[in-house]
Short mmCIF file of C-alpha atoms and ligand atoms in Angstrom, two decimals:
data_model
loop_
_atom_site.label_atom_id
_atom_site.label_comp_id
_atom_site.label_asym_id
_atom_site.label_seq_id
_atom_site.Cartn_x
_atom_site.Cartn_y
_atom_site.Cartn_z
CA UNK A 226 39.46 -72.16 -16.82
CA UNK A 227 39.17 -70.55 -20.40
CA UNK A 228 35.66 -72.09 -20.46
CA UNK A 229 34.93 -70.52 -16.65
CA UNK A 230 35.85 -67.15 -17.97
CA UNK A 231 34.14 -66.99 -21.35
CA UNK A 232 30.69 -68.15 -19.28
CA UNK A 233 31.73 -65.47 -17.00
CA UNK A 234 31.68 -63.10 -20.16
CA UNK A 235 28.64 -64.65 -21.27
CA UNK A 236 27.13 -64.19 -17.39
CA UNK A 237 28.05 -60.18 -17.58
CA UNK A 238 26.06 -59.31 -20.94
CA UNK A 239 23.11 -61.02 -19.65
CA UNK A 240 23.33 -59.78 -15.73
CA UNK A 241 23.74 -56.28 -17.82
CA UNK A 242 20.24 -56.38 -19.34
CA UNK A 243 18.43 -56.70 -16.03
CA UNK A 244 20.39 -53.58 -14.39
CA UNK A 245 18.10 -50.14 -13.78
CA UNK A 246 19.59 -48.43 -11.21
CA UNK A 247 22.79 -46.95 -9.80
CA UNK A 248 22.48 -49.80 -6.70
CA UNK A 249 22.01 -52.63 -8.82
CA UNK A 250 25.15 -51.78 -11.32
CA UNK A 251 27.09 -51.27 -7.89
CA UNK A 252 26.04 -55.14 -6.62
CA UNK A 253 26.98 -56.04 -10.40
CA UNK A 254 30.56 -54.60 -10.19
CA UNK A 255 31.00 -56.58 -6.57
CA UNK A 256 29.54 -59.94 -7.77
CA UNK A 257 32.47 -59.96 -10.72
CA UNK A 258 35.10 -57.93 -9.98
CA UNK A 259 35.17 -57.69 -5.72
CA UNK A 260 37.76 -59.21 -3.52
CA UNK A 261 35.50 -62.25 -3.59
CA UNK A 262 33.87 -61.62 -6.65
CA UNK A 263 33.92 -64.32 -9.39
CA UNK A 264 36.64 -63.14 -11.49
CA UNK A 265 38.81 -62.81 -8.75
CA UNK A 266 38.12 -66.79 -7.58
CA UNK A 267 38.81 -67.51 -11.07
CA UNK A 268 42.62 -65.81 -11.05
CA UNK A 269 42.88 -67.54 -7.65
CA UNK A 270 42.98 -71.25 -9.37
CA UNK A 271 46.04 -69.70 -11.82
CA UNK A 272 48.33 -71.31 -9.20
CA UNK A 273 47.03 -74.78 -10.70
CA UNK A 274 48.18 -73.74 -14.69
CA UNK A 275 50.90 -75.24 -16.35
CA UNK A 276 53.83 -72.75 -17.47
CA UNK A 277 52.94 -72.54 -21.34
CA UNK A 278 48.49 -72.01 -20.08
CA UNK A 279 49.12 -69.28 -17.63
CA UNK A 280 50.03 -66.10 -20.00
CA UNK A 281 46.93 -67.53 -22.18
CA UNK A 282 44.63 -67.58 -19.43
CA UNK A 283 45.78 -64.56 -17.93
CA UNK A 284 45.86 -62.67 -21.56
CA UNK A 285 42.21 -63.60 -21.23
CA UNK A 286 41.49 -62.83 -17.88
CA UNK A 287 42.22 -59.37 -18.48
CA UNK A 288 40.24 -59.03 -21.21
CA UNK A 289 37.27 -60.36 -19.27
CA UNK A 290 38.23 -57.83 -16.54
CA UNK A 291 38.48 -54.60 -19.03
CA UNK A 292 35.51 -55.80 -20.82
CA UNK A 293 33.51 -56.05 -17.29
CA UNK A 294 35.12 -52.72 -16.70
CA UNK A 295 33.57 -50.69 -20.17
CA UNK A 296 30.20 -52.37 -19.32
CA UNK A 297 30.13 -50.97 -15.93
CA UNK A 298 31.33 -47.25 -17.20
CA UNK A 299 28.99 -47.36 -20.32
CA UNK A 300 26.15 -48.97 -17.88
CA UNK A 301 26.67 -46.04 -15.58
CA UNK A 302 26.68 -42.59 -18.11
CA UNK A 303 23.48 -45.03 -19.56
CA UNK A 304 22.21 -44.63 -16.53
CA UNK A 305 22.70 -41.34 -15.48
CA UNK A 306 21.71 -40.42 -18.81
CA UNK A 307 18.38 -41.91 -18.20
CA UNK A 308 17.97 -40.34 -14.73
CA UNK A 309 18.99 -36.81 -15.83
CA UNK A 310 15.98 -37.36 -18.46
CA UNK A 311 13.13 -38.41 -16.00
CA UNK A 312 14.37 -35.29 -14.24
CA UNK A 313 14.12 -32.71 -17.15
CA UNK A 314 10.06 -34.30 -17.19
CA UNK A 315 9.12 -34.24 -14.14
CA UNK A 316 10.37 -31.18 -12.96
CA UNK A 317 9.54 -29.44 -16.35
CA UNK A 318 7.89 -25.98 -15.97
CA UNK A 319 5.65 -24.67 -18.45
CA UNK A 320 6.12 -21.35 -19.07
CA UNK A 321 2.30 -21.07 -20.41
CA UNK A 322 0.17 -21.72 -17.04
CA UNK A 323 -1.48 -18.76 -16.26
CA UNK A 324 0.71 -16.86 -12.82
CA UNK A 325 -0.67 -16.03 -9.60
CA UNK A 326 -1.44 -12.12 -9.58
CA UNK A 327 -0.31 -10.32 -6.73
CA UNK A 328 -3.29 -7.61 -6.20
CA UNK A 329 -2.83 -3.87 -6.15
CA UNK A 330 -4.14 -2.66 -3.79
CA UNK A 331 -5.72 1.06 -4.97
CA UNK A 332 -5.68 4.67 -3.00
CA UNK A 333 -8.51 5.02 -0.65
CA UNK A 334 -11.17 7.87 -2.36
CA UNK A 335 -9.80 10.14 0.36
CA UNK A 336 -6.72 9.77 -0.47
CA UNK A 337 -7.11 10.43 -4.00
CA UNK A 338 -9.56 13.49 -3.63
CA UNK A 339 -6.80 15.23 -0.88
CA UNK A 340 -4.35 14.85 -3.38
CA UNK A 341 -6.64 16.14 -5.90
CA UNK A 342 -7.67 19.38 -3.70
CA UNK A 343 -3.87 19.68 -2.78
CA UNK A 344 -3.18 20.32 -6.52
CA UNK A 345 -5.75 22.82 -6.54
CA UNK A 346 -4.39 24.76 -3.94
CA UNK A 347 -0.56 24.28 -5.00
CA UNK A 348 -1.25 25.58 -8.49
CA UNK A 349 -2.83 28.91 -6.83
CA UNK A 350 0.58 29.11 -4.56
CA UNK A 351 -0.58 27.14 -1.62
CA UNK A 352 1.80 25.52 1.04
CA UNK A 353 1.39 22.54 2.86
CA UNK A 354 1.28 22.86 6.55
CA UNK A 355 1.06 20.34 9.36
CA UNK A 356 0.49 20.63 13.03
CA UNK A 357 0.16 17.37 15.83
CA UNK A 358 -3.37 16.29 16.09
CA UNK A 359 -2.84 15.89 20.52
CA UNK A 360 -2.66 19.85 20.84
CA UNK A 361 -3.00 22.30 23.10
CA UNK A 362 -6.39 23.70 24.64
CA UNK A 363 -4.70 27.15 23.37
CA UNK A 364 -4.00 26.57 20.30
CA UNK A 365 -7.56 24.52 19.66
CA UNK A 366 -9.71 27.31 21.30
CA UNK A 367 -7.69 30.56 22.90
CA UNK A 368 -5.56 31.21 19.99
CA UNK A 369 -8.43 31.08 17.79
CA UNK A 370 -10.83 33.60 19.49
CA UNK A 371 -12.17 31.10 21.99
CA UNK A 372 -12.01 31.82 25.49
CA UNK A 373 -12.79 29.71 28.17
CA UNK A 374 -16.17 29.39 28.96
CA UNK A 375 -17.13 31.01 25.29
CA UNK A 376 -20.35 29.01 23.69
CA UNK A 377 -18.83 27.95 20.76
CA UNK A 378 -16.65 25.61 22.56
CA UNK A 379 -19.93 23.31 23.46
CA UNK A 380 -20.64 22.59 19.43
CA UNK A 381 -17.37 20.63 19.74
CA UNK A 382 -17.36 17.92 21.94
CA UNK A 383 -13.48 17.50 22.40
CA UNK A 384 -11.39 14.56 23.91
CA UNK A 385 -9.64 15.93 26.72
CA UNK A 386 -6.43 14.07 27.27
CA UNK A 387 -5.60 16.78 30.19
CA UNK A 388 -7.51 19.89 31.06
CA UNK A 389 -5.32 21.77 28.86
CA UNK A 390 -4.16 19.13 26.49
CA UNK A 391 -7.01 17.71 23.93
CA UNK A 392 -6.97 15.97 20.27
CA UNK A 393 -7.57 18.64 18.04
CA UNK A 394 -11.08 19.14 17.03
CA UNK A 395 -9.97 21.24 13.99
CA UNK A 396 -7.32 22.07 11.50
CA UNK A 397 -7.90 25.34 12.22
CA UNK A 398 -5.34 24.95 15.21
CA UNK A 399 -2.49 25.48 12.47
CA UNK A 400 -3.42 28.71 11.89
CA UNK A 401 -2.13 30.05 14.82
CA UNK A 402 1.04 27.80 14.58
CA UNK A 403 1.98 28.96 11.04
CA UNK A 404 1.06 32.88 12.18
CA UNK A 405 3.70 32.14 15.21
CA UNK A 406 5.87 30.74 13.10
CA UNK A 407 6.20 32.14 9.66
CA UNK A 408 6.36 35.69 8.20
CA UNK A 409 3.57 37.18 6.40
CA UNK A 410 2.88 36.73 3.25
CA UNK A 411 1.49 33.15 4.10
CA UNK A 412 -0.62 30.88 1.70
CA UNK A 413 -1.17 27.39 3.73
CA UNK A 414 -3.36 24.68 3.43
CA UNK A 415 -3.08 22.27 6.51
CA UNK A 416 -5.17 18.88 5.50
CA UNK A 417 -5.22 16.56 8.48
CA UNK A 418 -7.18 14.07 10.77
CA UNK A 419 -9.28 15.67 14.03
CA UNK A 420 -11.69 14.32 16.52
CA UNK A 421 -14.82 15.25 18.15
CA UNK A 422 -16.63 12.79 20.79
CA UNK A 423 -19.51 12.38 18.58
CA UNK A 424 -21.54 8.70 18.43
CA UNK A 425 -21.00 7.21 15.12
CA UNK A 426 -23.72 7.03 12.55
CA UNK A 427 -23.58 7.57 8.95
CA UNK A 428 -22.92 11.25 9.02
CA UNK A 429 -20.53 11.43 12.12
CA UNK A 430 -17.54 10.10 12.89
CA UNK A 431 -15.55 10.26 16.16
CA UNK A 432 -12.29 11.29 13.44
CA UNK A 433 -12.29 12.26 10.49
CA UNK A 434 -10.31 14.88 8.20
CA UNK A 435 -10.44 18.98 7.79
CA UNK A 436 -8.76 21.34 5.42
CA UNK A 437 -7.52 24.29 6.59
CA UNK A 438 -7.11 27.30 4.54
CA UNK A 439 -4.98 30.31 5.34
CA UNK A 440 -4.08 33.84 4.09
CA UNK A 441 -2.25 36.42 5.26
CA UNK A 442 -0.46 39.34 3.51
CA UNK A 443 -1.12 43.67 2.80
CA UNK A 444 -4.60 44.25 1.20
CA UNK A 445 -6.32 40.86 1.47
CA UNK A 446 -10.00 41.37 1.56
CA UNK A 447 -13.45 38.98 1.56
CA UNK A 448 -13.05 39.60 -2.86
CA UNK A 449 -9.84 37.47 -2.72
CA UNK A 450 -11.36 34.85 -0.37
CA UNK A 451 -14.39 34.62 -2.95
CA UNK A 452 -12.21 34.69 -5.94
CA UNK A 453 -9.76 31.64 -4.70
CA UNK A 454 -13.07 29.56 -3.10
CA UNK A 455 -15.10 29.82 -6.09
CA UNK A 456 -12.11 28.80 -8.11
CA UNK A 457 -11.35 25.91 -5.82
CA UNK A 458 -15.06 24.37 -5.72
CA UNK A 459 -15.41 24.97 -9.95
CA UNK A 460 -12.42 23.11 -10.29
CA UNK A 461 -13.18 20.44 -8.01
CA UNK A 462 -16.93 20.05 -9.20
CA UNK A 463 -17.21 21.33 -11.92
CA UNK A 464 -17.30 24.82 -13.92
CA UNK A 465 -20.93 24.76 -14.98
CA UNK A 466 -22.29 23.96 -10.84
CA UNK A 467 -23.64 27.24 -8.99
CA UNK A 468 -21.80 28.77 -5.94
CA UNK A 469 -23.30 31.11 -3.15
CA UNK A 470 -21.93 32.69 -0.18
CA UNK A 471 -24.14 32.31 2.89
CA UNK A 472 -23.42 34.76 5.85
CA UNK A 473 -22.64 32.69 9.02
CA UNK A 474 -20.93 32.66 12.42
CA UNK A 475 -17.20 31.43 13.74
CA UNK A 476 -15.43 32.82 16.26
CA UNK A 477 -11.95 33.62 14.43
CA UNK A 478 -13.27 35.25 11.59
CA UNK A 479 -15.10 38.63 10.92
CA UNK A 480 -17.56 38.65 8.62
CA UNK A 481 -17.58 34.84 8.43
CA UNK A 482 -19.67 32.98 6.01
CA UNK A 483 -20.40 29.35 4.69
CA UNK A 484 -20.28 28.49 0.81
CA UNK A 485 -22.97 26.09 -0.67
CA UNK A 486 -23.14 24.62 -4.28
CA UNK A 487 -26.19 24.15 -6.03
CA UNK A 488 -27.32 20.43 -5.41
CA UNK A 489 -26.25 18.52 -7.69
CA UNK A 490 -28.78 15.24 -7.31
CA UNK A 491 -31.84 17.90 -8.09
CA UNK A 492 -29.75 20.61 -9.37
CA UNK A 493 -31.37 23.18 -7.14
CA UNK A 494 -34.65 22.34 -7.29
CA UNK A 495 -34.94 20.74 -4.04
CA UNK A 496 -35.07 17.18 -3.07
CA UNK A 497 -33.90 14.44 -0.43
CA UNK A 498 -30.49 14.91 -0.33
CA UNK A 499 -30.28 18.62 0.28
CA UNK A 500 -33.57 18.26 2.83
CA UNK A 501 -35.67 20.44 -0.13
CA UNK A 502 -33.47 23.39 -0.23
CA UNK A 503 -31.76 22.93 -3.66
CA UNK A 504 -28.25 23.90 -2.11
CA UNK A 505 -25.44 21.81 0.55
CA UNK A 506 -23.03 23.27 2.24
CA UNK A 507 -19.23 22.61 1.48
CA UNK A 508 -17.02 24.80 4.05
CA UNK A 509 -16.58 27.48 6.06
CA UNK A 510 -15.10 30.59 5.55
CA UNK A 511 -14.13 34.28 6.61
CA UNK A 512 -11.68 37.49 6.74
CA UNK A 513 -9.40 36.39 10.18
CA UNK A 514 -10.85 37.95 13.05
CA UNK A 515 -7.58 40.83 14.09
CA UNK A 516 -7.82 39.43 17.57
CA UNK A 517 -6.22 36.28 16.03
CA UNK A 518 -4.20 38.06 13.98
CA UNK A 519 -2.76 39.77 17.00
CA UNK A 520 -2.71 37.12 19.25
CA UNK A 521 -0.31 34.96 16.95
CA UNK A 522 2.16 38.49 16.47
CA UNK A 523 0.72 39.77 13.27
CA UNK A 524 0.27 43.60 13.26
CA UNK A 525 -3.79 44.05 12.38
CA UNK A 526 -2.74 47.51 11.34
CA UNK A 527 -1.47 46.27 8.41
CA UNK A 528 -2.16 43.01 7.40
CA UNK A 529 -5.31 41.14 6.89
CA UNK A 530 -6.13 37.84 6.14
CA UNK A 531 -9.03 34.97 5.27
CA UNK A 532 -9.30 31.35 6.43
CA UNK A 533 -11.24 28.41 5.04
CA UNK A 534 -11.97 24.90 6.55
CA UNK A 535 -13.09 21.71 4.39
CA UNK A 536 -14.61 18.68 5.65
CA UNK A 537 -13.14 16.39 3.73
CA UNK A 538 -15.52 12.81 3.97
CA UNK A 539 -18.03 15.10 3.12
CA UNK A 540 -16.71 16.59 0.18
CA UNK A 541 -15.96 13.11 -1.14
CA UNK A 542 -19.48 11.94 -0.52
CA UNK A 543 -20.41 14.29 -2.11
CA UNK A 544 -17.81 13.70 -5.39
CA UNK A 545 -18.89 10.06 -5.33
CA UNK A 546 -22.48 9.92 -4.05
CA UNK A 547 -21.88 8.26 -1.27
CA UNK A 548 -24.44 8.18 1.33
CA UNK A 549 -22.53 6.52 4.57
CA UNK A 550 -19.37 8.12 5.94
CA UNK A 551 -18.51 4.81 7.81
CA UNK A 552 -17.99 3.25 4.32
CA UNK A 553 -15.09 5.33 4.17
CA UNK A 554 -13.69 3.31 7.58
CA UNK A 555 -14.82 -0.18 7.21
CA UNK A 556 -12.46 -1.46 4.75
CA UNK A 557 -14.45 -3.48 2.69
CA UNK A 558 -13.03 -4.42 -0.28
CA UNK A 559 -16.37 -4.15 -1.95
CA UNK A 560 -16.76 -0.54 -0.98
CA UNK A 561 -13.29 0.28 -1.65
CA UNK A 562 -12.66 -1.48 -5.34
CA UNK A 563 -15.43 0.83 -6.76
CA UNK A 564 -12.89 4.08 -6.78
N1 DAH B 852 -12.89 25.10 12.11
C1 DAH B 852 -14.23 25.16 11.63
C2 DAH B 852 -14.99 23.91 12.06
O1 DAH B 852 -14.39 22.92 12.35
C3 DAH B 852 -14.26 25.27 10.14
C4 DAH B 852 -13.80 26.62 9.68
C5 DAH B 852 -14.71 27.64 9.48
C6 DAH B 852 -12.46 26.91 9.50
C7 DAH B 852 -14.33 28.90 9.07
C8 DAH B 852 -12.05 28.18 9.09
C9 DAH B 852 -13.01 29.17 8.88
O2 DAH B 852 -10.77 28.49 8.88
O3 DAH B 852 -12.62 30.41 8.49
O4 DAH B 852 -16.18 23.95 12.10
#
C-alpha cells in the first residue's frame, strides 16, 4: 500500500505538468481525491492492514492527500494568474491611437452675419422684436398703408392661407405690432423669415429672411435715418466703401428712398455684377408714412418716425461673394465649410 501511494505521489507531479486550464485541474482533483478517485480506493483496502501498519499508512495517506491538496490550490492561483495575464494583453488599450473626432458642425453664414448686424444695431440702442410669420392680411398690407386693391400689393406674390390670413411677405408687419403694442420712444429691429410665391432661381427664393428697422420718438427726421444707415452699412462693409441715398417708392413711408453702396467687385466703375452701374442696392428705407403712424395709435402730431428693411441672403452674398442664393439652402457641406 505504501508503494500504491508513493506512485500515486509520483502520478500527481507528473499529471500536474500537463494541466492548462481551470477544467482540466477540476478532472485532476476528481481522478485523486473523488468519492471514487484513487486515493480514496487506496484508504478503502486499510481494512486489510495489520494493527501496528495502519497509523503508518494512514500517517502517509494524509500526507499524499494534503500534498494533492497544495498542488491543486497552487495549480489554481497559477492558473488564474496566467489567465488574468492573457487578459491584461488582449484587452490592452493604447492610449496613443489616434481618436475618432466628432465634427463641429459651424454657424450657417446667415447665421453669423444676423448676429453680426444684430450687434450693430444693439450697440446703437436697438431692440429685438419678433412677430409670427402666418399673419394677418392687416397687419401684412392695411396696417402698413396698403389697402385692398392698392398696386403695390401685386409686386408681392403672397401665400394666402385664408383670404385674410397669409405668410408674411415682410418684416415690415412688426411695425405695426410693436406701434400697437409699445410706447414711443421705440428702437426695434425685427430679423425674421418671410415668403413670397416666387419660382426659385439663383436670385429668388420662395423664403428667405428681412430686417426690419423701426423708429419712433419726438423730433425724428430723414438726418437721423441717414446718420444710423450709413453707420450700419460702414460698419458692416467697411468704413472706406461709398454710400448714396436713392429716392424711391413704398407705401408706408414718406419720402421713401433706397440706399446703394458703391460696388465693390469694380468699385464703381461699372461691371457685371452691378449690370454697369457701379452701385447695388442694399435696403429700403423712409420717414413712416403718419397714416401708419395713426393707424397703429401713435399721435402724428407729435411723433415721427423712420423704418428700414434688409434683405438679408442678399446682404450676405454680397459679404461673401456669393453668386447663388440657393447655396444658402442646399446644405452642402462643401458650400457650407467655406464660412
Ligand atoms: N418691406 C419692404 C419690402 O419687403 C422693405 C422695406 C422698405 C421696409 C422700406 C421698410 C422700409 O421698413 O421703410 O420690399
Amino acid at each position: 500500500m505504501k508503494q500504491q501511494l508513493n506512485q500515486i505521489k509520483a502520478d500527481v507531479v507528473s499529471a500536474l505538468e500537463n494541466i492548462s486550464s481551470k477544467a482540466e485541474l477540476e478532472s485532476f482533483r476528481v481522478e485523486f481525491l473523488g468519492k471514487k478517485g484513487r486515493l480514496t480506493q487506496v484508504l478503502r483496502g486499510m481494512g486489510g492492514l495489520s494493527p501496528e501498519e495502519r497509523p503508518v499508512v494512514g500517517q502517509l495517506a494524509n500526507e499524499v492527500r494534503s500534498f494533492i491538496e497544495t498542488e491543486i490550490e497552487r495549480m489554481g492561483e497559477k492558473l488564474e494568474k496566467e489567465l488574468l495575464e492573457k487578459r491584461l494583453v488582449e484587452e490592452r488599450i493604447d492610449v496613443t491611437i489616434p481618436g475618432t473626432r466628432k465634427k463641429l458642425g459651424k454657424r450657417h453664414p446667415i447665421t453669423t452675419v444676423l448676429d453680426e448686424i444684430k450687434d450693430i444695431f444693439i450697440g446703437m440702442g436697438f431692440q429685438i422684436a419678433e412677430g409670427p410669420e402666418i399673419e394677418g392680411e392687416y397687419y401684412n398690407f392695411k396696417a402698413l398703408n396698403m389697402p385692398e386693391g392698392h398696386p403695390a400689393r401685386d409686386v408681392q406674390d403672397t401665400f394666402y392661407i385664408t383670404e385674410d390670413v397669409v405668410l408674411r411677405t415682410q418684416t415690415s408687419t412688426v411695425q405695426a405690432r410693436v406701434m400697437e403694442s409699445q410706447k414711443p420712444p421705440i428702437r426695434i429691429i425685427a430679423p425674421g423669415r418671410v415668403y413670397r410665391s416666387d419660382a426659385v432661381d439663383a436670385t429668388h427664393s420662395p423664403l428667405f429672411h428681412q430686417i426690419e428697422g423701426l423708429v419712433v420718438d419726438k423730433g425724428v427726421t430723414m438726418a437721423d435715418l441717414k446718420g444710423t444707415l450709413e453707420v450700419f452699412c460702414k460698419r458692416l462693409y467697411g468704413e472706406d466703401k461709398k454710400f448714396r441715398f436713392r429716392p424711391h417708392y413704398f407705401p408706408f413711408t414718406e419720402p421713401s428712398c433706397e440706399l446703394d453702396i458703391s460696388c465693390p467687385a469694380c468699385n464703381g466703375k461699372g461691371c457685371r455684377v452691378c449690370k454697369g452701374e457701379g452701385w447695388i442696392e442694399l435696403l429700403g428705407a423712409g420717414m413712416v408714412h403718419p397714416k401708419v403712424l395713426e393707424m397703429s395709435g401713435i399721435d402724428s402730431t407729435i411723433y415721427s418716425g423712420f423704418a428700414f428693411g434688409i434683405g438679408l441672403e442678399r446682404t450676405v452674398m454680397r459679404r461673401y461673394e456669393i453668386d447663388d442664393l440657393r447655396l444658402f439652402f442646399e446644405n452642402n457641406l462643401k458650400f457650407l465649410k467655406q464660412f
